[in-house]
């Protein structure tokens, strides 16, 4: 192999039923299954070039040279599949704030999985891509597919992958992202979830209740029941954040403005509008609602946030190859 190049685009996904803990940190096997919605608005483009003249991996993120601490072990998995693939140069651009709880690691490793495996001459199935992406970041397992996606936890590398639940999403659902802070979080998802697994006395209850939430939420997606899905998602997210408060030392991703957004949504709901929120490992609030009602919700959020802070997102597609 001399030089081989490929580019891919993957969209982020927001979990409605969360992954928050690993049972195997090396294989990245989650403690429980999860359910997400892939979004059209936020994505990562990544180009990988394997070239026999390179003497090390180099990685540029948004034109800045970055350490390859997470990238090289990931590329090693690809090199195991094709030992002829040498070192690589990677260029990536995020159309999503980095490390702010908007799932940049999900779109990042899903795009890298497709670009790197293609550049290495491998023709992986979507299931194989999902397993590979998982090794970079758990949430990336789900970004291989569009629409609603379930990550089946599995018991080994072979059976821990995502499956599409509703890829086309031909019903009225939208997600409004309220961007409160684009800064990198202080505690990465990886560190936060591990601290919770090892120190929260509530962790066993999280697993039991999340498994119940997951079955109910998948049923709600199948029935296009926005209200039930929203109720389950909001409650599951709050339980995840309660785990963080119950860890030692405790931590929280909320900022004062997160609570402002959450209160606006609760008030709208008391006025009869069907809207629910979820938050990941960061202060940004995502609102689950219908396209029909989003103008009223945007209007209410506009009393506290600028138009630039309120971003409309719709169900998005799975990972695909793009022109370099
Ligand atoms: P997020 O909430 O954005 O997913 P995480 O803490 O899970 O935050 O992951 C952020 C990390 O993901 C970054 O520190 C970086 O290591 C990695 N990452 C983000 N974007 C990219 C990218 N485009 N390519 C490779 N790795 C990326
Ligand atoms: C709160 O996938 O970012 O967004 O697997 O350690 O890379 P690593 O963590 P990551 O965690 C995501 C956590 C979450 C919930 C979710 O996406 O399911
Ligand atoms: Co992440």
XYZ file of C-alpha atoms and ligand atoms in Angstrom:
370
model
C 0.000 0.000 0.000
C 1.401 3.443 -0.886
C -1.294 6.093 -0.345
C -4.975 5.517 0.294
C -7.423 8.246 1.210
C -11.104 8.429 2.202
C -13.460 10.986 3.753
C -16.639 10.440 5.744
C -19.378 12.479 7.388
C -21.166 11.367 10.543
C -23.864 13.182 12.476
C -24.094 13.461 16.240
C -26.798 11.707 18.179
C -28.514 12.726 21.389
C -29.437 9.941 23.777
C -33.041 9.854 24.955
C -32.236 6.887 27.183
C -28.655 7.321 28.327
C -25.473 5.295 28.365
C -23.696 6.304 31.575
C -21.212 3.647 32.657
C -19.057 0.873 31.245
C -18.825 -2.729 32.329
C -15.620 -3.151 30.288
C -13.497 -0.036 29.794
C -11.112 -1.613 27.316
C -13.764 -3.097 25.017
C -16.124 -0.178 25.757
C -19.063 -2.373 26.703
C -21.851 -0.357 28.337
C -23.655 -1.270 31.555
C -27.029 -0.814 29.855
C -28.653 -0.386 26.467
C -29.467 3.124 25.197
C -31.636 4.888 22.622
C -30.788 7.993 20.612
C -31.857 10.308 17.833
C -29.280 11.208 15.169
C -29.429 14.933 14.291
C -29.056 16.594 10.889
C -27.598 19.888 12.145
C -24.483 18.691 13.986
C -21.797 16.614 12.284
C -18.116 15.834 11.780
C -16.208 15.472 8.498
C -13.025 13.419 8.653
C -10.409 12.521 6.037
C -7.901 9.744 6.630
C -4.850 9.157 4.484
C -2.645 6.133 5.034
C 0.706 6.696 3.373
C 3.787 4.489 3.470
C 6.003 7.584 3.667
C 4.551 8.697 7.034
C 6.550 7.793 10.135
C 3.818 8.560 12.689
C 0.107 9.378 12.902
C -0.760 13.077 12.757
C -4.138 14.554 13.583
C -5.524 17.988 12.734
C -8.824 19.012 14.312
C -10.268 22.202 12.849
C -6.813 22.978 11.403
C -5.060 22.661 14.753
C -2.555 19.867 15.365
C -3.774 17.712 18.269
C -2.285 14.842 20.261
C -3.129 11.419 18.840
C -3.662 9.851 22.290
C -7.164 8.608 21.433
C -6.674 8.378 17.657
C -3.635 6.090 17.461
C -5.090 3.246 19.589
C -8.217 3.492 17.427
C -6.227 3.345 14.165
C -4.327 0.381 15.608
C -7.617 -1.548 15.515
C -7.913 -0.747 11.800
C -4.269 -1.716 11.252
C -4.979 -5.047 12.961
C -7.641 -5.653 10.308
C -5.248 -4.672 7.519
C -1.594 -4.910 8.624
C -0.531 -3.273 5.341
C -2.012 0.047 6.456
C 0.805 2.176 7.859
C 0.691 5.522 9.618
C -2.005 8.039 8.814
C -2.684 11.716 8.511
C -6.154 12.709 9.709
C -7.988 15.962 9.062
C -11.250 16.506 10.873
C -13.694 19.375 11.123
C -16.444 19.548 13.696
C -19.735 21.217 12.908
C -20.594 20.756 16.568
C -19.010 22.329 19.676
C -16.142 20.095 20.885
C -16.547 18.340 24.257
C -19.518 20.459 25.348
C -22.100 17.730 25.826
C -23.320 17.872 22.241
C -21.826 14.490 21.407
C -18.789 15.541 19.348
C -17.175 12.216 20.281
C -20.118 10.373 18.695
C -19.878 12.020 15.275
C -16.061 12.063 15.540
C -15.512 8.342 15.957
C -18.329 7.285 13.635
C -16.756 9.415 10.848
C -13.282 8.159 11.718
C -14.444 4.519 11.658
C -15.800 4.816 8.118
C -13.000 7.025 6.735
C -10.169 4.963 8.277
C -11.581 1.544 7.406
C -12.292 2.654 3.815
C -8.848 4.222 3.406
C -7.378 0.941 4.686
C -9.192 -0.887 1.908
C -11.687 -2.599 4.214
C -15.314 -2.819 3.245
C -17.021 -3.109 6.620
C -20.750 -3.688 7.108
C -22.679 -1.135 9.133
C -22.714 -3.565 12.057
C -18.920 -3.910 11.878
C -18.593 -0.133 11.647
C -20.801 0.263 14.708
C -18.592 -2.149 16.681
C -15.455 -0.338 15.510
C -16.828 3.148 16.295
C -17.706 1.892 19.793
C -14.007 1.418 20.550
C -13.410 5.156 20.021
C -16.382 6.451 22.001
C -19.449 4.582 23.242
C -21.957 7.078 21.871
C -20.323 6.743 18.403
C -21.709 3.182 18.232
C -25.116 4.740 17.499
C -24.017 7.456 15.005
C -23.497 4.858 12.268
C -27.271 4.927 11.736
C -29.736 7.730 11.133
C -32.948 8.454 13.031
C -33.783 6.498 16.171
C -31.083 4.030 17.118
C -30.721 1.463 19.895
C -27.328 0.355 21.210
C -27.632 -3.217 22.405
C -25.159 -3.571 25.281
C -24.045 -7.122 24.492
C -21.625 -9.215 26.482
C -18.556 -9.120 24.226
C -16.916 -7.181 21.399
C -18.976 -9.213 18.924
C -22.480 -8.479 20.165
C -22.249 -4.880 21.399
C -23.498 -2.748 18.494
C -26.307 -0.454 17.423
C -29.404 -1.288 15.443
C -31.717 1.138 13.633
C -35.175 1.416 15.208
C -36.681 4.010 12.857
C -34.187 5.377 10.302
C -36.572 7.419 8.164
C -38.572 9.141 10.947
C -41.604 10.144 8.906
C -43.402 11.679 11.893
C -43.284 15.080 13.514
C -40.358 15.297 15.938
C -37.744 17.996 16.352
C -34.955 18.780 18.780
C -34.130 22.332 19.799
C -30.613 22.754 21.149
C -30.169 25.588 23.624
C -26.449 26.360 23.470
C -25.540 27.638 26.891
C -21.795 27.118 26.789
C -19.539 26.034 23.896
C -16.553 25.562 26.214
C -15.061 22.142 26.877
C -16.508 20.481 29.950
C -14.314 20.129 33.043
C -15.099 16.450 33.543
C -15.100 14.356 30.370
C -17.919 11.860 29.841
C -15.421 9.071 30.278
C -14.232 10.275 33.690
C -17.701 11.269 34.888
C -19.392 7.965 34.132
C -16.563 5.924 35.626
C -16.688 7.919 38.857
C -20.413 7.268 39.089
C -20.013 3.518 38.503
C -17.419 3.201 41.241
C -18.841 5.581 43.873
C -22.607 6.154 43.539
C -24.718 4.005 45.866
C -27.623 4.631 43.468
C -25.943 2.932 40.502
C -27.787 -0.444 40.755
C -31.146 1.394 40.766
C -30.060 3.358 37.674
C -29.479 0.137 35.759
C -32.837 -1.378 36.734
C -34.841 1.742 35.954
C -32.981 2.525 32.717
C -33.650 -0.948 31.359
C -37.354 -0.362 32.022
C -37.200 3.119 30.435
C -35.507 1.677 27.353
C -38.212 -0.898 26.556
C -40.942 1.694 27.102
C -39.133 4.304 24.966
C -38.619 1.902 22.043
C -42.345 1.152 22.175
C -43.094 4.908 22.235
C -40.940 5.419 19.093
C -42.780 2.595 17.332
C -46.124 4.187 18.251
C -44.899 7.719 17.357
C -45.902 8.733 20.877
C -44.008 12.005 21.364
C -45.436 12.711 24.808
C -44.476 9.348 26.291
C -41.046 9.441 24.649
C -40.442 12.952 26.004
C -41.564 12.010 29.530
C -39.258 8.990 29.577
C -36.305 10.933 28.131
C -36.599 13.819 30.589
C -36.932 11.554 33.596
C -34.043 9.333 32.452
C -31.783 12.373 31.949
C -32.599 13.761 35.403
C -31.784 10.386 36.955
C -28.425 10.389 35.170
C -27.647 13.848 36.549
C -28.811 12.741 40.005
C -26.170 9.992 39.826
C -23.513 12.667 39.316
C -24.660 14.514 42.437
C -24.543 11.225 44.349
C -20.943 10.389 43.341
C -17.851 11.012 45.480
C -16.572 13.590 44.904
C -19.897 14.884 43.534
C -20.092 16.820 40.295
C -22.668 18.443 38.042
C -22.810 19.574 34.439
C -25.616 22.066 35.068
C -25.059 25.793 34.841
C -27.530 28.420 36.111
C -28.707 29.019 32.529
C -29.427 25.292 32.119
C -31.965 25.592 34.960
C -33.481 28.681 33.306
C -34.062 26.719 30.078
C -35.460 23.749 31.984
C -37.932 25.987 33.840
C -39.134 27.590 30.616
C -39.861 24.127 29.210
C -41.687 23.028 32.377
C -43.820 26.196 32.285
C -44.708 25.699 28.604
C -45.733 22.161 29.445
C -48.049 23.363 32.212
C -49.667 25.544 29.515
C -50.372 22.469 27.398
C -47.412 22.436 24.991
C -45.803 19.034 24.457
C -42.112 19.641 25.166
C -39.482 17.896 27.259
C -35.780 18.411 27.871
C -32.671 16.297 28.094
C -29.064 17.155 29.019
C -25.906 15.155 28.425
C -22.475 15.592 29.945
C -22.564 19.363 29.556
C -24.767 22.386 30.347
C -26.549 22.567 26.980
C -30.257 21.760 26.997
C -31.947 19.823 24.202
C -35.711 20.127 23.845
C -37.807 17.337 22.347
C -40.904 18.725 20.667
C -42.936 18.722 17.470
C -42.192 20.896 14.468
C -45.757 22.154 14.729
C -45.172 23.593 18.221
C -41.516 24.635 17.961
C -42.232 28.295 16.987
C -44.016 28.846 20.326
C -41.195 27.148 22.211
C -38.553 29.231 20.428
C -40.513 32.358 21.299
C -40.573 31.440 24.989
C -36.861 30.519 25.025
C -36.087 33.853 23.307
C -37.023 35.704 26.499
C -33.805 34.339 28.045
C -31.564 33.303 25.129
C -30.314 34.948 21.919
C -31.354 33.607 18.492
C -27.785 32.247 18.009
C -28.202 30.160 21.155
C -31.322 28.391 19.917
C -30.628 25.849 17.171
C -33.277 23.758 15.432
C -32.280 20.191 14.620
C -34.196 17.413 12.899
C -33.620 13.679 12.521
C -30.435 13.143 10.527
C -28.845 10.385 8.407
C -26.291 7.701 9.167
C -22.582 7.838 8.354
C -21.581 8.145 4.707
C -18.553 8.577 2.471
C -18.078 12.070 1.036
C -15.760 13.663 -1.528
C -12.447 14.756 -0.026
P -18.749 15.398 23.808
O -19.845 15.792 24.752
O -18.469 16.513 22.839
O -18.963 14.073 23.140
P -16.579 13.989 25.141
O -15.849 14.313 26.407
O -17.359 12.749 25.107
O -17.461 15.267 24.757
O -15.563 13.877 23.946
C -14.769 14.936 23.550
C -13.495 14.370 22.982
O -13.771 13.737 21.731
C -12.471 15.442 22.641
O -11.709 15.814 23.750
C -11.654 14.722 21.595
O -10.721 13.865 22.219
C -12.672 13.860 20.878
N -13.069 14.491 19.613
C -13.935 15.510 19.411
N -14.047 15.805 18.108
C -13.216 14.970 17.456
C -12.910 14.754 16.065
N -13.503 15.455 15.120
N -12.043 13.752 15.751
C -11.492 12.994 16.735
N -11.744 13.133 18.047
C -12.594 14.110 18.410
C -24.232 11.502 28.535
O -19.765 8.268 24.457
O -18.937 10.528 25.196
O -23.863 11.573 26.193
O -17.680 6.195 25.662
O -16.220 7.352 27.304
O -16.298 8.139 24.926
P -17.052 7.501 26.063
O -18.236 8.497 26.460
P -19.359 9.162 25.563
O -20.544 9.255 26.631
C -21.801 9.735 26.283
C -22.627 9.958 27.491
C -23.930 10.679 27.274
C -25.083 9.704 27.107
C -25.182 8.996 25.775
O -24.740 9.527 24.747
O -25.790 7.899 25.770
Co -18.985 12.231 24.014
